[in-house]
CSV table of C-alpha atoms in Angstrom, one decimal:
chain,number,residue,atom,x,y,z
A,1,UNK,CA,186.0,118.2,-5.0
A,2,UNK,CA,185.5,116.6,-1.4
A,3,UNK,CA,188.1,116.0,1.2
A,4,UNK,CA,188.8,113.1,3.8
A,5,UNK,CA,186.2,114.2,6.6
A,6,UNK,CA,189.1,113.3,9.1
A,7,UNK,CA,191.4,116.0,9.2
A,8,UNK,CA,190.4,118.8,11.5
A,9,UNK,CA,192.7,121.8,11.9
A,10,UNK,CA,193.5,123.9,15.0
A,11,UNK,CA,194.3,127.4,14.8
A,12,UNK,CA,194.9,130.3,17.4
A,13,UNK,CA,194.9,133.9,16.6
A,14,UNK,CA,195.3,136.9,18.9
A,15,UNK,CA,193.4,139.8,19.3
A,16,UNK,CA,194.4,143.1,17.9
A,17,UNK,CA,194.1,146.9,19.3
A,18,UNK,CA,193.9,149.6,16.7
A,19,UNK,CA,196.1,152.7,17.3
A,20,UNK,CA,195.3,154.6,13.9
A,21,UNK,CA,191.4,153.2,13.6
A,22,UNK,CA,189.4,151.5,10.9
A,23,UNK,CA,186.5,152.8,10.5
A,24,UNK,CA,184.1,152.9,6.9
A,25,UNK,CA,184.5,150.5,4.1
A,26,UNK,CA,184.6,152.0,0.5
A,27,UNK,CA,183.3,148.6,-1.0
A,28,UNK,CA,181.1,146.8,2.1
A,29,UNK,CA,181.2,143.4,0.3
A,30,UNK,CA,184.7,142.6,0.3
A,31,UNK,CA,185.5,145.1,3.0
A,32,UNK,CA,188.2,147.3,1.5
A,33,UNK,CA,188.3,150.5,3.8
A,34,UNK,CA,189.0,154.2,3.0
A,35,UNK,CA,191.9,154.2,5.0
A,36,UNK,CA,195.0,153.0,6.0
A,37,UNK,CA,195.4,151.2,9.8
A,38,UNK,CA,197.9,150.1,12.8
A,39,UNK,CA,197.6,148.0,15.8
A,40,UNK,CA,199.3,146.7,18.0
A,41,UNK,CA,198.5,142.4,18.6
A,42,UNK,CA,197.9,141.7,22.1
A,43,UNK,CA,198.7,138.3,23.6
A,44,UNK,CA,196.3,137.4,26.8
A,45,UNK,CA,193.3,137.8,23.8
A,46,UNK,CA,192.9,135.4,21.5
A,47,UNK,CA,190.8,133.1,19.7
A,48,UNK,CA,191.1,129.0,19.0
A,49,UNK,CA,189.1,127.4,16.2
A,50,UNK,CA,189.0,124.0,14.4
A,51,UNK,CA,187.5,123.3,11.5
A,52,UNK,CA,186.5,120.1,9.8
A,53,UNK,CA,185.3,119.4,6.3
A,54,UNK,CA,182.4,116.2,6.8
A,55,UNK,CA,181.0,114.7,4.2
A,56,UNK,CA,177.8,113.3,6.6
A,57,UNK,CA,176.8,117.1,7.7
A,58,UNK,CA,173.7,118.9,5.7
A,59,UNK,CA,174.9,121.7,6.5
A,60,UNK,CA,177.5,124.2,8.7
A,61,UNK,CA,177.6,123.1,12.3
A,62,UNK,CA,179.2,126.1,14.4
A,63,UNK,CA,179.7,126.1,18.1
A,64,UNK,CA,181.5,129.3,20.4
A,65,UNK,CA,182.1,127.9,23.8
A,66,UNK,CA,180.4,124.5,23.3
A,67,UNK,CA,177.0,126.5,22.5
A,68,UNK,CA,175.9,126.3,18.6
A,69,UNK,CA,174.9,129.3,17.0
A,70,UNK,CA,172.5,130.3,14.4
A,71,UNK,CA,171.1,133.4,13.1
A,72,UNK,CA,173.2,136.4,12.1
A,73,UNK,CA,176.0,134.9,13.9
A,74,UNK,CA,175.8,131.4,12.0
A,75,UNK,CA,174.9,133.2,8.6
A,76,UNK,CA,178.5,135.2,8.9
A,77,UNK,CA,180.3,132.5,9.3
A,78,UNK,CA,178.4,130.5,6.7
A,79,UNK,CA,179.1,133.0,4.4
A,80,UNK,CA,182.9,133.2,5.0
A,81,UNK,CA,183.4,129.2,5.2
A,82,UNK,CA,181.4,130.2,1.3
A,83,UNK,CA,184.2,131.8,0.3
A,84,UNK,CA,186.8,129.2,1.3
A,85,UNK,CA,184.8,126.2,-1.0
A,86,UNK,CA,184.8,129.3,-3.8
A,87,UNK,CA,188.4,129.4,-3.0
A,88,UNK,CA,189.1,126.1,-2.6
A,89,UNK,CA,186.8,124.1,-4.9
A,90,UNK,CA,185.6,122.3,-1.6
A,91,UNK,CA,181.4,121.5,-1.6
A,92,UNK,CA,181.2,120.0,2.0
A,93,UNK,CA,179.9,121.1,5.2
A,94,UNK,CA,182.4,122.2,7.9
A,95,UNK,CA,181.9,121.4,11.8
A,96,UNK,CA,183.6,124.5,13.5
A,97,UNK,CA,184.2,124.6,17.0
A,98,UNK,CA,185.7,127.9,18.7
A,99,UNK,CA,186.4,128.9,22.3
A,100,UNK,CA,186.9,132.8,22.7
A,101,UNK,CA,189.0,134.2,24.9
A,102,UNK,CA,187.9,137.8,24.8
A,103,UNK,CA,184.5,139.3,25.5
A,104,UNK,CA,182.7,139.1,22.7
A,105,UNK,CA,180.7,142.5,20.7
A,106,UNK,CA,181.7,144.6,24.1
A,107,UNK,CA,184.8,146.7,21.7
A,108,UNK,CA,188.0,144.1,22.1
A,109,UNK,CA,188.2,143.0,18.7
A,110,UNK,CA,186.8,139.6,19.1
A,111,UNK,CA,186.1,139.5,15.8
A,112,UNK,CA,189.4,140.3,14.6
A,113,UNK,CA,190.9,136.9,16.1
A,114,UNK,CA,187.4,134.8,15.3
A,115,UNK,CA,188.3,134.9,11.7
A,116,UNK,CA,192.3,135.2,11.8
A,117,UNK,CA,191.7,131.5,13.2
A,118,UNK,CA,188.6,130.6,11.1
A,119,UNK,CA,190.9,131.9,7.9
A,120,UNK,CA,194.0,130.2,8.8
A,121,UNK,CA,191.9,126.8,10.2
A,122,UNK,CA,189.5,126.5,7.1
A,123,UNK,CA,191.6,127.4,4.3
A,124,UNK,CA,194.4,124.8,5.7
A,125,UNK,CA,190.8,122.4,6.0
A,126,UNK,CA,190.1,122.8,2.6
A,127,UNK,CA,193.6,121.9,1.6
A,128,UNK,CA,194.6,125.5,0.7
A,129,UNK,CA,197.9,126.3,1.8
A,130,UNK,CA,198.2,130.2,1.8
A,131,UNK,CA,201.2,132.5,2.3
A,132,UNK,CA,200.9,135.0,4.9
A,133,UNK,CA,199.6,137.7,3.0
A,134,UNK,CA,197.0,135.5,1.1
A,135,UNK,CA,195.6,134.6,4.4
A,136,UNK,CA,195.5,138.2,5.4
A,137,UNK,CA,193.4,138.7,2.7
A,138,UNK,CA,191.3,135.9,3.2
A,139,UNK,CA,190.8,137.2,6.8
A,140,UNK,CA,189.7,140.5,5.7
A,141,UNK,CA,186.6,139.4,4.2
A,142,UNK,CA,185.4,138.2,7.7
A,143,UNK,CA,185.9,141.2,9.7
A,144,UNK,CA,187.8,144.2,8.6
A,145,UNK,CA,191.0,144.0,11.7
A,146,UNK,CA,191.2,140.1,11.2
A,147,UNK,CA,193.7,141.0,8.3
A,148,UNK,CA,195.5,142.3,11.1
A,149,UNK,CA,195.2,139.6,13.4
A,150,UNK,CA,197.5,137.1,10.9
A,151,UNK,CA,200.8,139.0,12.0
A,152,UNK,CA,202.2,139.8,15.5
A,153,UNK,CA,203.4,143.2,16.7
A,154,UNK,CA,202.5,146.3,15.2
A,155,UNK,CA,201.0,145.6,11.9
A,156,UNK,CA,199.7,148.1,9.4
A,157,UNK,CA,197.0,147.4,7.3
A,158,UNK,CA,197.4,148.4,3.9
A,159,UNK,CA,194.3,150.1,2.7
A,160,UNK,CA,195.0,148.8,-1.4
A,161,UNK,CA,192.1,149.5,-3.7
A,162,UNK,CA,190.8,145.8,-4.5
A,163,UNK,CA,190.5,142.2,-3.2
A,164,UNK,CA,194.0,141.8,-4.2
A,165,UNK,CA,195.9,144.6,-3.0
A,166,UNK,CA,194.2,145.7,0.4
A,167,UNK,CA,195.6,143.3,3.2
A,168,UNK,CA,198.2,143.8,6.2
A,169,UNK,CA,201.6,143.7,6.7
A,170,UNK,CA,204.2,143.6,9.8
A,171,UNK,CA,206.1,146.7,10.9
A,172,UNK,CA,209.6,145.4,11.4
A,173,UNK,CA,211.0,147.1,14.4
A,174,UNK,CA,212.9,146.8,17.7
A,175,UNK,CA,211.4,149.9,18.7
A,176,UNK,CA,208.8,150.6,21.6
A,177,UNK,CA,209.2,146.7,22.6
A,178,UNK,CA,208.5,147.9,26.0
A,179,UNK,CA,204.9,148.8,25.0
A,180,UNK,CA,202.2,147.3,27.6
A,181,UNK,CA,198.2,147.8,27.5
A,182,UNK,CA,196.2,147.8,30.1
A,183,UNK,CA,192.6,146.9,29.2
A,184,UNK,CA,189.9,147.5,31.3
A,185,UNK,CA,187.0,145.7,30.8
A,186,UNK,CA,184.7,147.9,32.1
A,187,UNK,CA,181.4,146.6,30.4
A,188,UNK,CA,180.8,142.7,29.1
A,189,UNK,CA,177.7,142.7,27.2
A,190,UNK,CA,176.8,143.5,23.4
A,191,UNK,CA,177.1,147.0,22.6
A,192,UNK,CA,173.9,148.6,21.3
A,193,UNK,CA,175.3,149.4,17.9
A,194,UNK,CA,177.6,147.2,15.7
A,195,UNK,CA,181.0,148.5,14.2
A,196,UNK,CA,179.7,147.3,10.9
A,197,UNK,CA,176.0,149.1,11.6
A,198,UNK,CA,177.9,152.4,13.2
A,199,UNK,CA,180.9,152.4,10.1
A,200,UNK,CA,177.5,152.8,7.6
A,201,UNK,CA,176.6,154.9,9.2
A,202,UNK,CA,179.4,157.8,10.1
A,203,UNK,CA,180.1,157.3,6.3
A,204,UNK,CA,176.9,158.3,4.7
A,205,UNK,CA,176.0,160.6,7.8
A,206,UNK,CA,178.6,162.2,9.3
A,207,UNK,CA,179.8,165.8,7.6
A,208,UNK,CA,183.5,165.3,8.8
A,209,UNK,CA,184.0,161.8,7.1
A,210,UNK,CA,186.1,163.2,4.1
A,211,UNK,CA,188.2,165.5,6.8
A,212,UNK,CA,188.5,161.6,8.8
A,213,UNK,CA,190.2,159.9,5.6
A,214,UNK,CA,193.1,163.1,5.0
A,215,UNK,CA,193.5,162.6,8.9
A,216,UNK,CA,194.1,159.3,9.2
A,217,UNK,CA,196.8,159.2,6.6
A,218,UNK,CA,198.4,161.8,7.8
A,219,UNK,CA,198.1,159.9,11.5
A,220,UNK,CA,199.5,156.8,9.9
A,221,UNK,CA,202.3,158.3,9.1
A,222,UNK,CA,202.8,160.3,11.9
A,223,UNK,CA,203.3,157.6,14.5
A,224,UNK,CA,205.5,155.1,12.1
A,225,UNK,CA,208.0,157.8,12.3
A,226,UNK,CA,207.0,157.6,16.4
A,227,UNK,CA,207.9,154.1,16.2
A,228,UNK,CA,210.9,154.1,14.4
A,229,UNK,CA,212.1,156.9,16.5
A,230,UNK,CA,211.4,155.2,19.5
A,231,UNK,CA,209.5,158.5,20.6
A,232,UNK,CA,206.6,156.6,23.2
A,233,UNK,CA,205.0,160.3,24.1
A,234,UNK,CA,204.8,161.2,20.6
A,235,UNK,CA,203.4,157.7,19.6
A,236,UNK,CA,200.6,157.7,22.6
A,237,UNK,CA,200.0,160.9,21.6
A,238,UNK,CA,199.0,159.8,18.1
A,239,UNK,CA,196.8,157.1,19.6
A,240,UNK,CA,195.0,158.9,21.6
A,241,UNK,CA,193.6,161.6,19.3
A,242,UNK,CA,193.1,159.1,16.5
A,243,UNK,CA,190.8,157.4,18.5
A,244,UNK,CA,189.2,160.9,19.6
A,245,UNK,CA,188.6,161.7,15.9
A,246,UNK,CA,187.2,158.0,15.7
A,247,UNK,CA,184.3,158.9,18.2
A,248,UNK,CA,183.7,162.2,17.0
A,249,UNK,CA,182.1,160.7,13.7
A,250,UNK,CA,179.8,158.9,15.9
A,251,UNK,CA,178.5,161.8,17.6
A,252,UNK,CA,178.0,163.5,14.3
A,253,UNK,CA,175.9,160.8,12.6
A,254,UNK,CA,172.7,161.2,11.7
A,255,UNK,CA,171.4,160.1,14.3
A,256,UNK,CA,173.9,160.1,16.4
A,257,UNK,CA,175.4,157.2,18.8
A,258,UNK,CA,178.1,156.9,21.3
A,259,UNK,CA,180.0,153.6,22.6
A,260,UNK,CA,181.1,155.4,25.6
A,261,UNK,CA,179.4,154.5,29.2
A,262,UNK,CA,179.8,156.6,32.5
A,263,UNK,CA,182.9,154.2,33.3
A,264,UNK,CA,184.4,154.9,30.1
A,265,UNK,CA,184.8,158.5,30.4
A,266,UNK,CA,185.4,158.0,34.4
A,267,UNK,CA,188.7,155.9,33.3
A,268,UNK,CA,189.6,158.4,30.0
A,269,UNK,CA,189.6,161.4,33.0
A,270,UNK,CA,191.8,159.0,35.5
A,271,UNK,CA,194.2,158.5,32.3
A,272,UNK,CA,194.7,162.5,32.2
A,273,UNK,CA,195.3,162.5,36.0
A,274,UNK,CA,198.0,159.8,36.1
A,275,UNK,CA,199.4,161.8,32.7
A,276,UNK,CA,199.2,165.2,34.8
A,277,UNK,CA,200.8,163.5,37.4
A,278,UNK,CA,203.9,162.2,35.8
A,279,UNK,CA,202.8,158.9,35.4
A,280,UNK,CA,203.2,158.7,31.2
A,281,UNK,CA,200.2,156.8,29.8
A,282,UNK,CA,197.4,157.4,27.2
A,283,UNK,CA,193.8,155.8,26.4
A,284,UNK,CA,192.5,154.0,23.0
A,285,UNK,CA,189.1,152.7,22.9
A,286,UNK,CA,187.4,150.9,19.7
A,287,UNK,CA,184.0,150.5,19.1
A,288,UNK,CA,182.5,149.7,22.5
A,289,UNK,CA,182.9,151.2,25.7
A,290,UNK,CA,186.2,149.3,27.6
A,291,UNK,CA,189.4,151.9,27.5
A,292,UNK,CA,192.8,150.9,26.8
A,293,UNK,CA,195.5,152.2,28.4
A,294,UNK,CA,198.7,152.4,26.6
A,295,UNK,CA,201.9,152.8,28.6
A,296,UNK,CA,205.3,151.5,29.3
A,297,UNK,CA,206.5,148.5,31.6
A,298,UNK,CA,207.8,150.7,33.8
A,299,UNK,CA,204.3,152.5,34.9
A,300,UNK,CA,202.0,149.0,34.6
A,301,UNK,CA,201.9,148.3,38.7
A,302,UNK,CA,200.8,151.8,39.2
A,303,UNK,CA,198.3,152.1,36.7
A,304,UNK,CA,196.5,148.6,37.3
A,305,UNK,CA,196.7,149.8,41.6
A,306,UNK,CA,194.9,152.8,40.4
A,307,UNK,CA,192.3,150.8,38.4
A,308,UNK,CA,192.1,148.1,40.0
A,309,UNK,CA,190.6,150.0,43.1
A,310,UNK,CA,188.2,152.0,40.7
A,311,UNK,CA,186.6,149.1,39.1
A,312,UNK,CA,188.3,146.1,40.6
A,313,UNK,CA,191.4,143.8,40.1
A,314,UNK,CA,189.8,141.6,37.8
A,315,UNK,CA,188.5,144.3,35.1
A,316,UNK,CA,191.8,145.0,34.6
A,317,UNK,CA,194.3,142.9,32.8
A,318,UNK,CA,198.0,143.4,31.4
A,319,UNK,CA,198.7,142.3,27.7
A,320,UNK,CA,201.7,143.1,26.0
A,321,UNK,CA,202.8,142.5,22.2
A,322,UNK,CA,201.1,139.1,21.1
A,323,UNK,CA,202.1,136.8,18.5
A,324,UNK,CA,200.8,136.4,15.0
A,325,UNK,CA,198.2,133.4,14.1
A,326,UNK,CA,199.8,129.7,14.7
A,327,UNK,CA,198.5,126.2,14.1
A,328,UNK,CA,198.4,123.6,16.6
């Protein structure tokens, strides 16, 4: 099957922050995880991509912020747009251009909206036309959170068993809409360690893995009863020792690693001060070394003053719930 090499599609998709982590895929090739997630979609991160089918191309062009790529970087998305013609029954060559609006590899889930947007712009390319959940699915096999990235909100991703039964879903609630994160940016560059290289690794390595999986379940649960009742302490409270636990399989690899820099845990101790203070707010932080700082509208101006003179106004930026993945 071809298609008319004329039709490009746009799509945008947001970044997403985990509260209860992914971390460890029980089958690495079509990334179904041992656990259960939630995040929370942010909207001042996001990803745009188009994506055209052309007949005249020998073989994938890709460009992120008008610079082609090749290598590993080319190879994944190569691979994914394979999945889409398997899909599909497309055999041309895609042109895809994306611009990112997140630091990329430095632990803001750039991935996650990368392929929400190359899912929703290829398979629409192709002349698939997927339901939500589909396209979570779809996005999954990219990167693990980009199942995520399809819905706004909080969104839990349900950890299912198989290709057909592990993809995300929106939590449906008026609850906590007052949520804001703070993220600090306080380090751009690639980490030293990749989530997929350090996931391999805590699984096989690290002697608390099983404990991780009972944990996280029992985490999940935990703050959707938080959100449903509203309860913010109880629900920062969650986050913030999830992503504790998170860490801690890191530092018991084999060897061990750490995504934290000397400005992570300088901003993690300023988080406790504000708490101690009265000023309610907790920290998440993914794989890579910037901090998140979950709080509530009310307490935003006094936590970015307080960061912004630590590490300067324009590490520090203000997202609140983002939407899910759109088409322009």
């Amino acid at each position: 099957m071809t298609t008319s090499s004329d039709k490009i599609v746009t799509a945008i998709a947001h970044t997403n922050i985990a509260l209860i982590k992914y971390w460890g895929k029980r089958n690495a090739e079509f990334i179904i995880p041992y656990t259960g997630s939630l995040s929370l979609t942010l909207d001042q991160f996001y990803t745009q991509t188009s994506v055209q089918f052309d007949a005249s191309l020998d073989q994938d062009s890709v460009s992120i912020d008008d610079q082609l790529i090749d290598g590993n970087g080319w190879q994944r998305v190569h691979n994914f747009l394979n999945i889409v013609r398997q899909q599909s029954g497309i055999t041309l060559n895609a042109q895809v251009k994306s611009e990112n609006h997140v630091p990329t590899a430095a632990g803001l889930a750039s991935s996650a909206s990368a392929f929400a947007a190359l899912a929703a712009a290829a398979s629409r390319a192709a002349g698939m036309d997927l339901d939500l959940q589909a396209l979570s699915r779809l996005a999954r096999r990219g990167s693990g959170s980009a199942c995520r990235s399809i819905f706004g909100g909080f969104v839990e991703w349900q950890r299912g068993t198989n290709d057909a039964d592990s993809y995300a879903v929106p939590i449906e609630t008026p609850n906590l809409n007052d949520i804001r994160i703070v993220a600090l940016t306080v380090e751009k560059h690639h980490k030293p360690i990749s989530s997929r290289q350090g996931m391999a690794l805590s699984v096989t390595t690290s002697p608390y893995y099983p404990t991780w999986v009972k944990v996280v379940e029992s985490d999940l649960q935990s703050i959707k009863s938080a959100i449903n009742a509203d309860d913010f302490t109880r629900f920062g409270t969650i986050s913030e020792l999830n992503a504790m636990r998170m860490h801690a399989l890191t530092l018991s690899a084999n060897p061990d690693f750490l995504y934290f820099t000397g400005d992570t845990l300088e901003a993690m101790n300023e988080v406790k001060r504000l708490r101690h203070s009265g000023i309610e707010c907790y920290y998440t932080i993914d794989a890579g070394p910037n901090v998140k700082v979950i709080c509530q509208k009310q307490n935003v101006a006094a936590i970015t003053d307080t960061f912004s003179k630590m590490f300067g106004p324009e590490k520090v930026t203000v997202a609140q719930p983002g939407p899910g993945v759109k088409y322009l």
